[in-house]
Tab-separated table of C-alpha atoms and ligand atoms in Angstrom:
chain	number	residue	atom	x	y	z
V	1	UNK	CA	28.191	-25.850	6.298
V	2	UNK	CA	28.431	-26.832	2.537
V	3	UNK	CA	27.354	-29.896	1.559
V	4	UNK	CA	25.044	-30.439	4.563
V	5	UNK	CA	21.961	-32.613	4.074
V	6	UNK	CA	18.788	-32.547	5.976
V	7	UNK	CA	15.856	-34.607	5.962
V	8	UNK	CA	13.714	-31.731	5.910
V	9	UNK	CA	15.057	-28.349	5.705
V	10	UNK	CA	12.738	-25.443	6.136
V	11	UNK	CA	13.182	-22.225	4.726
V	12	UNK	CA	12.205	-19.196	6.913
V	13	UNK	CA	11.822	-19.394	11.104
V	14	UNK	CA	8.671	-17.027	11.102
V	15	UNK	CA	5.202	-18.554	12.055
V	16	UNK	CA	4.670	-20.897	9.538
V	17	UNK	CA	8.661	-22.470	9.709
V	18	UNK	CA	9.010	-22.582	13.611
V	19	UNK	CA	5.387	-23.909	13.747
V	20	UNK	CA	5.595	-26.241	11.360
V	21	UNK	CA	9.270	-27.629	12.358
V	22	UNK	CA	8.215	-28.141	15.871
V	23	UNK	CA	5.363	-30.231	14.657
V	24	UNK	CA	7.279	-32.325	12.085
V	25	UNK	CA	9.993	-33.146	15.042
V	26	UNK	CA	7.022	-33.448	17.546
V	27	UNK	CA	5.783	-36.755	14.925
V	28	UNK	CA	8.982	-38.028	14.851
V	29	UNK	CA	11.055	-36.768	12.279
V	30	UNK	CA	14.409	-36.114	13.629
V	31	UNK	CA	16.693	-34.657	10.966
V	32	UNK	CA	14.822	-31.153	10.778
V	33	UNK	CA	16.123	-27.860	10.325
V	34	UNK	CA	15.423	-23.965	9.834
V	35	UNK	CA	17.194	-21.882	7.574
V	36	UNK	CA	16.609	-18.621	9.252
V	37	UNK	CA	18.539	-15.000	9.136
V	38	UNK	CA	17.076	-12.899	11.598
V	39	UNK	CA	17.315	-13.256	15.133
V	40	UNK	CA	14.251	-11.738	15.967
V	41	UNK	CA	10.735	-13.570	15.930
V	42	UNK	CA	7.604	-11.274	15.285
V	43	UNK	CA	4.073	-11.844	16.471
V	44	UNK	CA	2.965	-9.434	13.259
V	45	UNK	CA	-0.794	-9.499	14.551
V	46	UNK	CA	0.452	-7.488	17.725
V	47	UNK	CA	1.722	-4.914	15.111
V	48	UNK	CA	-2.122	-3.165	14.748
V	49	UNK	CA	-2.740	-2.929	18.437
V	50	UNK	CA	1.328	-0.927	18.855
V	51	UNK	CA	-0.488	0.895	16.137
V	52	UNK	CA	-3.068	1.787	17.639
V	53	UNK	CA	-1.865	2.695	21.044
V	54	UNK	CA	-3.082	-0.762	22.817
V	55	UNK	CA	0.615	-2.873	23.036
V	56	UNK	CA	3.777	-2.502	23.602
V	57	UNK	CA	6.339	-3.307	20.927
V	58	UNK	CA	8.505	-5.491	23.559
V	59	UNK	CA	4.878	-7.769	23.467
V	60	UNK	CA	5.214	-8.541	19.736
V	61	UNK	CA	8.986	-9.517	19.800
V	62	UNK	CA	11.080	-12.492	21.278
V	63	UNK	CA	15.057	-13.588	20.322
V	64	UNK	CA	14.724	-16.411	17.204
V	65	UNK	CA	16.892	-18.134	19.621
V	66	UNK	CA	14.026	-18.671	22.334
V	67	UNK	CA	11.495	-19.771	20.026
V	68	UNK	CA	13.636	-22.205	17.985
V	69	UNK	CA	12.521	-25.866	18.429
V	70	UNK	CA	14.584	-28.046	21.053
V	71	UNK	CA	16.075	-30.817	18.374
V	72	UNK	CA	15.750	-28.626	15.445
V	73	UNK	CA	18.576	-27.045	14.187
V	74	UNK	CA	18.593	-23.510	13.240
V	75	UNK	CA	21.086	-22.383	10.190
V	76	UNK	CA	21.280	-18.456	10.515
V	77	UNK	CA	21.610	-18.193	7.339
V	78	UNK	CA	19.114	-16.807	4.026
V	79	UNK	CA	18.170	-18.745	0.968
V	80	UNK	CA	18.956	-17.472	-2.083
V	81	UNK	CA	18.292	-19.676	-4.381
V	82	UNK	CA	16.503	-23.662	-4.548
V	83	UNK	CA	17.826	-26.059	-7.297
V	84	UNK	CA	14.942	-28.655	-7.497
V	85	UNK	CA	16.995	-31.050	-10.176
V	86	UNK	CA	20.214	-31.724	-7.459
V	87	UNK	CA	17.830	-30.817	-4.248
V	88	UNK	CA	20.214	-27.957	-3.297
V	89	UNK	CA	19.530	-24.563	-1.898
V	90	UNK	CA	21.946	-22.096	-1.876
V	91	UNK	CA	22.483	-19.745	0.943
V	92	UNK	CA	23.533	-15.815	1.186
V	93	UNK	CA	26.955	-17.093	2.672
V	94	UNK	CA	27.610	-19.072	-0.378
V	95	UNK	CA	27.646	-22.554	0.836
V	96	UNK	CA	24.579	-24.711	-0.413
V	97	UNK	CA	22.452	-27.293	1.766
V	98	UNK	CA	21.126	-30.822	0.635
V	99	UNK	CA	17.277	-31.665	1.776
V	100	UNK	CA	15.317	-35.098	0.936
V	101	UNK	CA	11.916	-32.526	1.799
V	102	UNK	CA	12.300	-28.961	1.266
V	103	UNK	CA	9.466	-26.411	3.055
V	104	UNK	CA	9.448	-23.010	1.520
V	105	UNK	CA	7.937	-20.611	4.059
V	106	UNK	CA	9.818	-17.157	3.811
V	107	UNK	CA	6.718	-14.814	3.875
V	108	UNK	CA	6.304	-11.831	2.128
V	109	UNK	CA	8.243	-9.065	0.777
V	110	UNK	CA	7.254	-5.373	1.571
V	111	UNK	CA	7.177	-3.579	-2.187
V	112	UNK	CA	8.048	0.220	-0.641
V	113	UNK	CA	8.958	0.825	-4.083
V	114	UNK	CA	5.688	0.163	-5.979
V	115	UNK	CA	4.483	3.489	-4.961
V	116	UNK	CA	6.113	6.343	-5.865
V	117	UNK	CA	7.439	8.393	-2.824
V	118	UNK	CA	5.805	6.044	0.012
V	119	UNK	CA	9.092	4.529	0.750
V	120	UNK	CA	10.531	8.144	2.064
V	121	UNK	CA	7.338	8.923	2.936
V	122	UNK	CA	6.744	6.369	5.497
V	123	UNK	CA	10.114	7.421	7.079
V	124	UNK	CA	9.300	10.981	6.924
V	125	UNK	CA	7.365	13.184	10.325
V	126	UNK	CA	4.216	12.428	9.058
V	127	UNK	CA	4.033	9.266	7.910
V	128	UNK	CA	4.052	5.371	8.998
V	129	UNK	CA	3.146	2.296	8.606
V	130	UNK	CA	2.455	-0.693	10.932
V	131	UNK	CA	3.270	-3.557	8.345
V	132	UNK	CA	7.087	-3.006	9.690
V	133	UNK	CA	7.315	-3.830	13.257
V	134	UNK	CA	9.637	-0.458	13.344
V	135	UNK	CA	7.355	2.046	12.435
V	136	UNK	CA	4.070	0.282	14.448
V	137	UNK	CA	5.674	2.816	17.263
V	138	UNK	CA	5.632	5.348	14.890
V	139	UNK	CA	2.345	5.223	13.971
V	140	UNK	CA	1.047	5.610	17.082
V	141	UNK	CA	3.238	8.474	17.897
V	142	UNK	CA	1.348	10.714	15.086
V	143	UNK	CA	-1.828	9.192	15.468
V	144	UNK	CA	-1.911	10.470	19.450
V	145	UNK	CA	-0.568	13.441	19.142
V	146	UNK	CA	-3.511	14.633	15.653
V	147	UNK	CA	-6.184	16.905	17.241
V	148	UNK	CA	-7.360	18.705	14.131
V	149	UNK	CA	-6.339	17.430	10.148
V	150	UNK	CA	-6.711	14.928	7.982
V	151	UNK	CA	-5.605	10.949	8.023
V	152	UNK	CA	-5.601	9.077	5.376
V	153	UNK	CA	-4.944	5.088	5.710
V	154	UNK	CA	-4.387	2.983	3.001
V	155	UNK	CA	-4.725	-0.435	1.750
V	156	UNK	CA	-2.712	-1.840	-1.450
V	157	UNK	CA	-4.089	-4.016	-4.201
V	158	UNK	CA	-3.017	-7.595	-4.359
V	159	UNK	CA	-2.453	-10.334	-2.269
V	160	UNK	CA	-1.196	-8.992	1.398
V	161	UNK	CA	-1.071	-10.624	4.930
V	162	UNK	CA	-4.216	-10.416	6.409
V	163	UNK	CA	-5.863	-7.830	4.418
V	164	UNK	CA	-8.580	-6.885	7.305
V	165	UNK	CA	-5.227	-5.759	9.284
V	166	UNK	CA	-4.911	-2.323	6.803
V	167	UNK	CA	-8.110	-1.305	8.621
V	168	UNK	CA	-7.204	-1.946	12.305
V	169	UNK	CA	-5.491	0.841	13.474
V	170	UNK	CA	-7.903	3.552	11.744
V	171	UNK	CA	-10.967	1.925	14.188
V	172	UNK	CA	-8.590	2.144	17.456
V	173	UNK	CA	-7.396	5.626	16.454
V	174	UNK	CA	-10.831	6.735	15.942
V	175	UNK	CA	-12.065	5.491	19.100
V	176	UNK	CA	-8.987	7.374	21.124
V	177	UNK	CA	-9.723	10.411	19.316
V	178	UNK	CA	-13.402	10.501	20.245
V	179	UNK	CA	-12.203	9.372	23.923
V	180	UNK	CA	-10.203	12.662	23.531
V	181	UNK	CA	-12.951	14.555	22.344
V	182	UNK	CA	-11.087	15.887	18.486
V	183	UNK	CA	-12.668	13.407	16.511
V	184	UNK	CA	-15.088	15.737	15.187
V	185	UNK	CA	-11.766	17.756	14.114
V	186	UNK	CA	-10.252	15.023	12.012
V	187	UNK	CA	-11.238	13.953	8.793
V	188	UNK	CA	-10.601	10.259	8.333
V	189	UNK	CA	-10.402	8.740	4.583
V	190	UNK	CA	-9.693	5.101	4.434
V	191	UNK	CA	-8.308	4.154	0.205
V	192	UNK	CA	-9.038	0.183	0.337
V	193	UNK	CA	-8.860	-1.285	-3.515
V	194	UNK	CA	-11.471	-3.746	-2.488
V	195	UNK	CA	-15.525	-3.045	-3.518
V	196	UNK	CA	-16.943	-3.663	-0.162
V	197	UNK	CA	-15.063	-3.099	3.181
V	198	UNK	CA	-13.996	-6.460	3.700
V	199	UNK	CA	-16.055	-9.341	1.574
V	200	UNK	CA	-18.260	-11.475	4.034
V	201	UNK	CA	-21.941	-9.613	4.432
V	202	UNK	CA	-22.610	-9.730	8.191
V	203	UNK	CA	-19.043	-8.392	8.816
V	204	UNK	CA	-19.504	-6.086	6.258
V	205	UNK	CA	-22.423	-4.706	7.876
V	206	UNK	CA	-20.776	-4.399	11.058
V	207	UNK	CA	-17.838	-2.558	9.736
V	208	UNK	CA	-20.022	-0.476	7.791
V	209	UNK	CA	-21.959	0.566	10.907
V	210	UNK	CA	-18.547	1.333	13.081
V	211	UNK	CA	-17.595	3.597	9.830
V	212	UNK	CA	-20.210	5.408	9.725
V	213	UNK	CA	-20.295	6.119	13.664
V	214	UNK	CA	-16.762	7.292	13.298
V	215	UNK	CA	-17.511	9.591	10.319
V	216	UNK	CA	-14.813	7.647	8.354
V	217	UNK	CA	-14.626	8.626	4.526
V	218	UNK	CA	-14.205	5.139	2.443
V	219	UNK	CA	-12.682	5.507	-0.797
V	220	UNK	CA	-13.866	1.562	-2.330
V	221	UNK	CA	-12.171	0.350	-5.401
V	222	UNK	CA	-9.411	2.835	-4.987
V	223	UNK	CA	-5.811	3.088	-4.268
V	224	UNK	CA	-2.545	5.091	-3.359
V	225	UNK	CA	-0.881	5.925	-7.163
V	226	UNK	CA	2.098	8.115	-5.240
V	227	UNK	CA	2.997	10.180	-2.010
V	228	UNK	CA	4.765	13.906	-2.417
V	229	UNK	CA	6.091	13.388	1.401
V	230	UNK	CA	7.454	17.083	1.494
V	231	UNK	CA	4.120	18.789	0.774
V	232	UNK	CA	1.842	15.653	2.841
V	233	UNK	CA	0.154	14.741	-0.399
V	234	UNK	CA	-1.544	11.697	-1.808
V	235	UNK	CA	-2.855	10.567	-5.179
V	236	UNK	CA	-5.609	8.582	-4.779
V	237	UNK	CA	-7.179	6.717	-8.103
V	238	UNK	CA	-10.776	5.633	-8.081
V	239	UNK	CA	-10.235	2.060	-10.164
V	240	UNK	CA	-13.852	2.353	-10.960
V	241	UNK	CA	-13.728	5.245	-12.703
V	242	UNK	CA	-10.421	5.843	-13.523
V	243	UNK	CA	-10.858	9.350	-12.026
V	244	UNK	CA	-7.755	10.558	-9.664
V	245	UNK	CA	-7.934	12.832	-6.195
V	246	UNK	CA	-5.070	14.644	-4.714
V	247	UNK	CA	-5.372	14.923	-0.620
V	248	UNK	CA	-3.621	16.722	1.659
V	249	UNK	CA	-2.678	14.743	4.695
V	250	UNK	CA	-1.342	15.558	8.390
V	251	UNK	CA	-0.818	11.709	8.859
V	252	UNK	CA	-0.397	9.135	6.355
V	253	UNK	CA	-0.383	4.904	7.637
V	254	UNK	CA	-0.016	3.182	4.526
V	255	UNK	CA	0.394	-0.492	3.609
V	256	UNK	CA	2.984	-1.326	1.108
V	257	UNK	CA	2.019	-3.736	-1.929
V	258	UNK	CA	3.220	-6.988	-1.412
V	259	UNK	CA	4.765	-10.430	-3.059
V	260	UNK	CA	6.962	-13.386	-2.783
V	261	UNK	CA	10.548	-12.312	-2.360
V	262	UNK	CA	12.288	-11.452	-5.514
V	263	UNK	CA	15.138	-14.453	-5.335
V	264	UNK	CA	11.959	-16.748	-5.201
V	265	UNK	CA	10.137	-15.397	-8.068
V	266	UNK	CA	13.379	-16.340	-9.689
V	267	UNK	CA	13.456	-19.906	-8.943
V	268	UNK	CA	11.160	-22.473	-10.919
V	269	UNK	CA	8.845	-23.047	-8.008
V	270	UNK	CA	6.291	-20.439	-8.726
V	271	UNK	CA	3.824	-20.590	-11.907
V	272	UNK	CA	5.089	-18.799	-14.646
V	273	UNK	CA	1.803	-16.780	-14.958
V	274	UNK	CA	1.997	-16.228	-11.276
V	275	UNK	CA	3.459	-12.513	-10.812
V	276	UNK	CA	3.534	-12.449	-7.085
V	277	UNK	CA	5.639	-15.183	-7.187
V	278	UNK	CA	4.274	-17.835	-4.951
V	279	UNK	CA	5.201	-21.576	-4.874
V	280	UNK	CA	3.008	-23.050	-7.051
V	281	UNK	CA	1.438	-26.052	-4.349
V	282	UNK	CA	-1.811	-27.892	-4.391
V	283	UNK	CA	-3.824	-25.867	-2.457
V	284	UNK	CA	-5.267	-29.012	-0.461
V	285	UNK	CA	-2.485	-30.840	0.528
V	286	UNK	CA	0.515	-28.172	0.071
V	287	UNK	CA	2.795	-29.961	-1.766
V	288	UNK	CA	4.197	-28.743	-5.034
V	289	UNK	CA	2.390	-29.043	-8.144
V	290	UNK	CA	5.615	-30.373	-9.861
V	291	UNK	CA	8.385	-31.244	-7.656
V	292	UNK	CA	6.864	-33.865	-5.442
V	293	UNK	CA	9.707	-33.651	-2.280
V	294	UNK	CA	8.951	-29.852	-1.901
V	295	UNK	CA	5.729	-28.067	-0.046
V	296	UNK	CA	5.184	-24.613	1.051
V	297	UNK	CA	2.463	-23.041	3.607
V	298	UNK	CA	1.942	-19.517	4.895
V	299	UNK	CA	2.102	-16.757	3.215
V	300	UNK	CA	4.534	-17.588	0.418
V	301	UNK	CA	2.659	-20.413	-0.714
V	302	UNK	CA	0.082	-19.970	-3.838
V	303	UNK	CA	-2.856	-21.237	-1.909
V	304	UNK	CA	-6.330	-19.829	-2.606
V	305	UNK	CA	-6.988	-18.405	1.042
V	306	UNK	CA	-6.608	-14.900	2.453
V	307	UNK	CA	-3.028	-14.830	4.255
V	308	UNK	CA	-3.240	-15.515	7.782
V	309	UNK	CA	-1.496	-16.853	11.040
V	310	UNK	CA	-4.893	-18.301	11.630
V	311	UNK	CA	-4.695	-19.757	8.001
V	312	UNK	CA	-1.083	-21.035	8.415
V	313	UNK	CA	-2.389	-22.726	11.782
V	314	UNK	CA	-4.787	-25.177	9.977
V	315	UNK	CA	-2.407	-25.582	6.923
V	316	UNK	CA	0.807	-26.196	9.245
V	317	UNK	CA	-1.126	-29.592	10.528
V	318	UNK	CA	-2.066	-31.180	7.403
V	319	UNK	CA	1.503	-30.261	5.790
V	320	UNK	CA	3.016	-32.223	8.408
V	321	UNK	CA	0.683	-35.161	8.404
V	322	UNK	CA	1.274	-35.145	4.348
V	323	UNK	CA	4.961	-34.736	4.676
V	324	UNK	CA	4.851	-37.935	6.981
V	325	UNK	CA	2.698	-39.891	4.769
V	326	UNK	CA	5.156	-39.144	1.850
V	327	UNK	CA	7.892	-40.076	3.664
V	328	UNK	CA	6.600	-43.416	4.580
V	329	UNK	CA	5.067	-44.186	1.225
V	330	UNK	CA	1.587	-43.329	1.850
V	331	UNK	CA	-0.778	-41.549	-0.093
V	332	UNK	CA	-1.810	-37.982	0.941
V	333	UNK	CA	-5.011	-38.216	3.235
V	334	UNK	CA	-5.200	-34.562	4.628
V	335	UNK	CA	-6.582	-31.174	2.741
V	336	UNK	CA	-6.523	-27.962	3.985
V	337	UNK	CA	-9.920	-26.560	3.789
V	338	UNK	CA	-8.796	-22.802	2.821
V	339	UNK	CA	-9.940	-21.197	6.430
V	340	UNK	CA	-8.882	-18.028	7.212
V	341	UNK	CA	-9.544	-15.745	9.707
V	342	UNK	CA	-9.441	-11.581	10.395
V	343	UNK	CA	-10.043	-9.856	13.794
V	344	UNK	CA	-10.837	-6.436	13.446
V	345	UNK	CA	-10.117	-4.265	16.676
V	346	UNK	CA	-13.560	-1.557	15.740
V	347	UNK	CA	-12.899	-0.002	19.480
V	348	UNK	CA	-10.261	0.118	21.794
V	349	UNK	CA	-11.788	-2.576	23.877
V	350	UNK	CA	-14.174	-4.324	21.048
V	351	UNK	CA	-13.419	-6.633	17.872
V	352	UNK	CA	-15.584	-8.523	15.478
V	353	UNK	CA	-14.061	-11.160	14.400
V	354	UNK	CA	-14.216	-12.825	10.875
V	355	UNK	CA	-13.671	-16.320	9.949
V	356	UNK	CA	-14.407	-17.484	6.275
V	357	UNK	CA	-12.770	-19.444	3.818
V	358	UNK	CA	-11.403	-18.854	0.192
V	359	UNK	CA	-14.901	-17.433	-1.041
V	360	UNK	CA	-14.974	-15.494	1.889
V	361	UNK	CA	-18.290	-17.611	2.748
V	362	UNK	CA	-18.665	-17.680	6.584
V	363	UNK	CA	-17.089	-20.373	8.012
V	364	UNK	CA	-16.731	-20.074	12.117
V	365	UNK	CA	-14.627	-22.261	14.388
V	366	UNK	CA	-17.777	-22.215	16.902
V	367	UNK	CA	-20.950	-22.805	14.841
V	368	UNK	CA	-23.871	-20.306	15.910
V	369	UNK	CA	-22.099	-17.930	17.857
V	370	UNK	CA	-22.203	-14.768	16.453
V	371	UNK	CA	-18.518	-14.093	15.987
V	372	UNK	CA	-19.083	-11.082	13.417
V	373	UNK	CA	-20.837	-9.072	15.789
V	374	UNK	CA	-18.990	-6.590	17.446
V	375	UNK	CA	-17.832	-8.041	21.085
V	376	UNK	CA	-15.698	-7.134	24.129
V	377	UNK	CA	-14.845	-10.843	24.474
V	378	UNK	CA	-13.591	-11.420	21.262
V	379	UNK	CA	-11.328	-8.487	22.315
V	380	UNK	CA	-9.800	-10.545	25.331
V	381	UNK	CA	-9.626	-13.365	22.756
V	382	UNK	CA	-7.582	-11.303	20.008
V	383	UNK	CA	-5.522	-8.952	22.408
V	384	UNK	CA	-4.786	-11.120	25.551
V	385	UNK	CA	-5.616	-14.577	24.541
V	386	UNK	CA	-3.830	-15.426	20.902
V	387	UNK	CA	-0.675	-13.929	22.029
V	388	UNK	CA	-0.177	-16.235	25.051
V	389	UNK	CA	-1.535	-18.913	22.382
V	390	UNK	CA	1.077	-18.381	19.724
V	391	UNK	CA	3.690	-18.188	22.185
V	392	UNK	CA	3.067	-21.151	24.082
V	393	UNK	CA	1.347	-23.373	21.869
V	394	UNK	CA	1.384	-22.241	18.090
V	395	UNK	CA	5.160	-22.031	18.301
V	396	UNK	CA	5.318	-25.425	20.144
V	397	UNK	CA	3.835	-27.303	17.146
V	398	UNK	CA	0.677	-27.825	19.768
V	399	UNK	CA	-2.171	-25.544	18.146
C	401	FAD	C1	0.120	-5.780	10.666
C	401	FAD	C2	-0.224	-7.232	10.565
C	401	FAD	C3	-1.341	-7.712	11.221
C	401	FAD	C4	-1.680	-9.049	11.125
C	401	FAD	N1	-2.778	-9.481	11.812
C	401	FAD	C5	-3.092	-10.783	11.784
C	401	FAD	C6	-4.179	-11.272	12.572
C	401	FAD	O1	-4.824	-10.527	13.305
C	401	FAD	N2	-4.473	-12.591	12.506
C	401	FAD	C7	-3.760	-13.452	11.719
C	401	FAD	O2	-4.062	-14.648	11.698
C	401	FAD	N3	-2.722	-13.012	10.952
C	401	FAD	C8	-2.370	-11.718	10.988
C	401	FAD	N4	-1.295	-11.266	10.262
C	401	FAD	C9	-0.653	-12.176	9.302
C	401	FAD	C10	0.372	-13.122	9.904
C	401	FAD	O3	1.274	-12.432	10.748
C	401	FAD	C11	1.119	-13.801	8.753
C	401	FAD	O4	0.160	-14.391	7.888
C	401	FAD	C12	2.097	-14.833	9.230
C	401	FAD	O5	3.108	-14.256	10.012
C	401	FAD	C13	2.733	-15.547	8.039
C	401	FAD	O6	3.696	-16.454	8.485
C	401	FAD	P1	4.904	-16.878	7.526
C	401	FAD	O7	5.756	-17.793	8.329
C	401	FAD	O8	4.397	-17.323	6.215
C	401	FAD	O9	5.681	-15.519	7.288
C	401	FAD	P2	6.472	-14.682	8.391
C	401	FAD	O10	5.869	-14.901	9.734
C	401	FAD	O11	6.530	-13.312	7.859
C	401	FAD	O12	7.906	-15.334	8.432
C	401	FAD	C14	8.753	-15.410	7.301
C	401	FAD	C15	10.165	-15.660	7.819
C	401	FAD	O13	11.018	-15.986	6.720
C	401	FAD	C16	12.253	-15.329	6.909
C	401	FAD	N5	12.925	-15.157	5.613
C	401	FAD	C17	12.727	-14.173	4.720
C	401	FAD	N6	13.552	-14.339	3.676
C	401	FAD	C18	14.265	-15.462	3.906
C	401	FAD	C19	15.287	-16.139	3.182
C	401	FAD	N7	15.752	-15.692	2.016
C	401	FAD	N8	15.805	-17.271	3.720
C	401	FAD	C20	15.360	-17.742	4.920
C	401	FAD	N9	14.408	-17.116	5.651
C	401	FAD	C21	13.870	-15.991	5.150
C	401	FAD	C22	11.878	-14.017	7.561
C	401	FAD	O14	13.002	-13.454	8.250
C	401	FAD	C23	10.760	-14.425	8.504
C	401	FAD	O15	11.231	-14.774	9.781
C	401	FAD	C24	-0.909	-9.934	10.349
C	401	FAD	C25	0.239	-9.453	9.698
C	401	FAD	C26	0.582	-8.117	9.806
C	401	FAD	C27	1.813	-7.610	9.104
């Protein structure tokens, strides 16, 4: 494989690389291909509902193999390191791989380590977390089988992948546990380092109101300092005040801090101010602030929006467009508009769904319907609908 050139190589086959190679080959470029090692493809949103007791894991998981791109070729291989000057990447193998357009879309990394103890304490009996598609299960598991104690969930500070998703499984437990008739018996405390519960008013208010009816304890501008697994302890500091709380916990679902992966923070495609390590791009059109043959989208790209599939969606058509245009010598006509979107699953069979955009000013796909209210049908939309959409269309480079 050394010494291979590629048109366009794209780095990482998750939803923004198999989305956005399909496309690119679906316009016509030919000589495309994914630099992917895993051969397992996640649908990550899917990961909150295993959490919360509403879908199987098997729904959230298909071989890379099946959702590669017919035409595009798929190196199983990782990228360890991107050499702008000779247009090189080198790979965890050893070889390295020529491009004329490089894509950088390898996601995030999951800091465990950030927080002292969560690492062992998200393997531990009492704790889990559904940011890893392994311990979604988990989660569940403990969050069932509570009838009296105290969860705590938590949400880390920084940049994450859709930061509404830290919140989902707390609603769907809730609403199981008063099905069950022990919610009165559990205390709830959701940490979230944020100072309102998500950002955009009229959700805010309809979080706010599910909260309340669920008795949940919100800890705003705070976060998890460390976990004691052994004794089910947490550290919680209130940012605001600088004042700390120790809680005893019977189940802990935690998010883990997150950033670029570490070889990428060591290449020169992120800022050098930027500590999480993204590729430094112009957030309109995606391509690189510096090195005009290389772009990134998703959520390893230093874009202004909240990290999203639904974000990735909008930014994986005007990437390809742009790429196209550059290619053929034309300026760069389309901007990405910094939509995102978050649907949070409030009940078991209920979501209210937010879309906004980098200011997290309202911004919905259908104008005057009242997406942010609680709704069963934007339920079927988020738990039956999207999946069959990613799938089948996202994937396909047709949505
Ligand atoms: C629990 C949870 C709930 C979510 N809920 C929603 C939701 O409701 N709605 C929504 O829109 N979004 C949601 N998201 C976010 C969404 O899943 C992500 O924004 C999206 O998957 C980002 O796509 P990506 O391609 O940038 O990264 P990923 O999909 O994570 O893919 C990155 C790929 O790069 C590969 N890779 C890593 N390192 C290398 C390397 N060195 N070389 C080559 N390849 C590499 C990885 O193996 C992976 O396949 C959720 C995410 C989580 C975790």
């Amino acid at each position: 494989m050394a010494g291979q050139h590629y048109d366009v190589l794209v780095i990482g086959g998750g939803n923004a690389g198999v989305s956005l190679a399909a496309r690119l080959h679906r316009y016509g470029v030919k000589d495309v291909a994914v630099m992917e090692p895993g051969d397992q493809h996640f649908y990550q949103p899917l990961f909150s509902h295993i959490a919360g007791g509403r879908a199987k894991p098997s729904e959230a998981v298909r071989p890379q193999r099946s959702v590669m791109p017919p035409g595009v070729e798929w190196i199983r291989d990782g990228a360890v390191g991107i050499d702008p000057a000779s247009n090189t990447v080198s790979m965890a193998s050893g070889g390295h791989l020529g491009y004329g357009h490089l894509v950088v879309c390898p996601g995030l990394q999951l800091d465990w380590d950030k927080i002292p103890g969560l690492a062992g304490a998200v393997q531990s009996p009492s704790g889990a977390s559904h940011y890893e598609f392994s311990l979604a299960a988990k989660a569940w598991t403990l969050l069932r089988g509570l009838k009296a104690g105290t969860a705590v969930f938590t949400m880390p500070s920084g940049p994450i992948k859709c930061g509404g998703a830290s919140q989902k499984p707390m609603y769907l437990a809730c609403d199981y546990w008063r099905e069950q008739g022990v919610l009165h018996d559990i205390r709830v405390v959701m940490v979230q380092p944020s100072a309102t519960v998500f950002g955009v008013p009229a959700v805010d208010d309809e979080l706010k109101r599910k909260i309340a009816e669920y008795g949940v304890e919100l800890r705003l501008e705070s976060e998890l300092v460390s976990v004691e697994a052994a004794a089910q302890n947490v550290l919680i500091r209130d940012n605001a005040t600088g004042s700390t709380e120790e809680l005893h916990y019977d189940v802990l679902n935690a998010v883990p801090p997150q950033s670029a992966p570490d070889w990428l923070k060591a290449t020169e495609l992120p800022a050098p101010d930027d500590s999480g390590g993204f590729v430094e791009v112009d957030p309109q059109t995606l391509r690189h602030v510096r090195f005009a043959n290389i772009w990134s989208l998703g959520d390893a790209a230093a874009t202004t929006n909240s990290k999203s599939g639904g974000a990735l969606r909008k930014q994986t058509k005007v990437l390809a467009k742009n790429l196209v245009a550059a290619r053929e010598g034309r300026p760069l006509t389309e901007k990405y508009d910094g939509y995102s979107v978050c649907p949070f699953t409030v009940s078991r069979s209920t979501v209210v769904f937010a879309e906004f955009d980098d200011h997290y000013r309202p911004m919905p796909s259908v104008p005057k319907l009242p997406t942010w209210k609680e709704s069963r049908a934007s339920w079927v939309v988020d738990r039956d609908i999207f999946p069959r959409v990613y799938w089948n269309l996202i994937l396909k480079g047709r949505a």
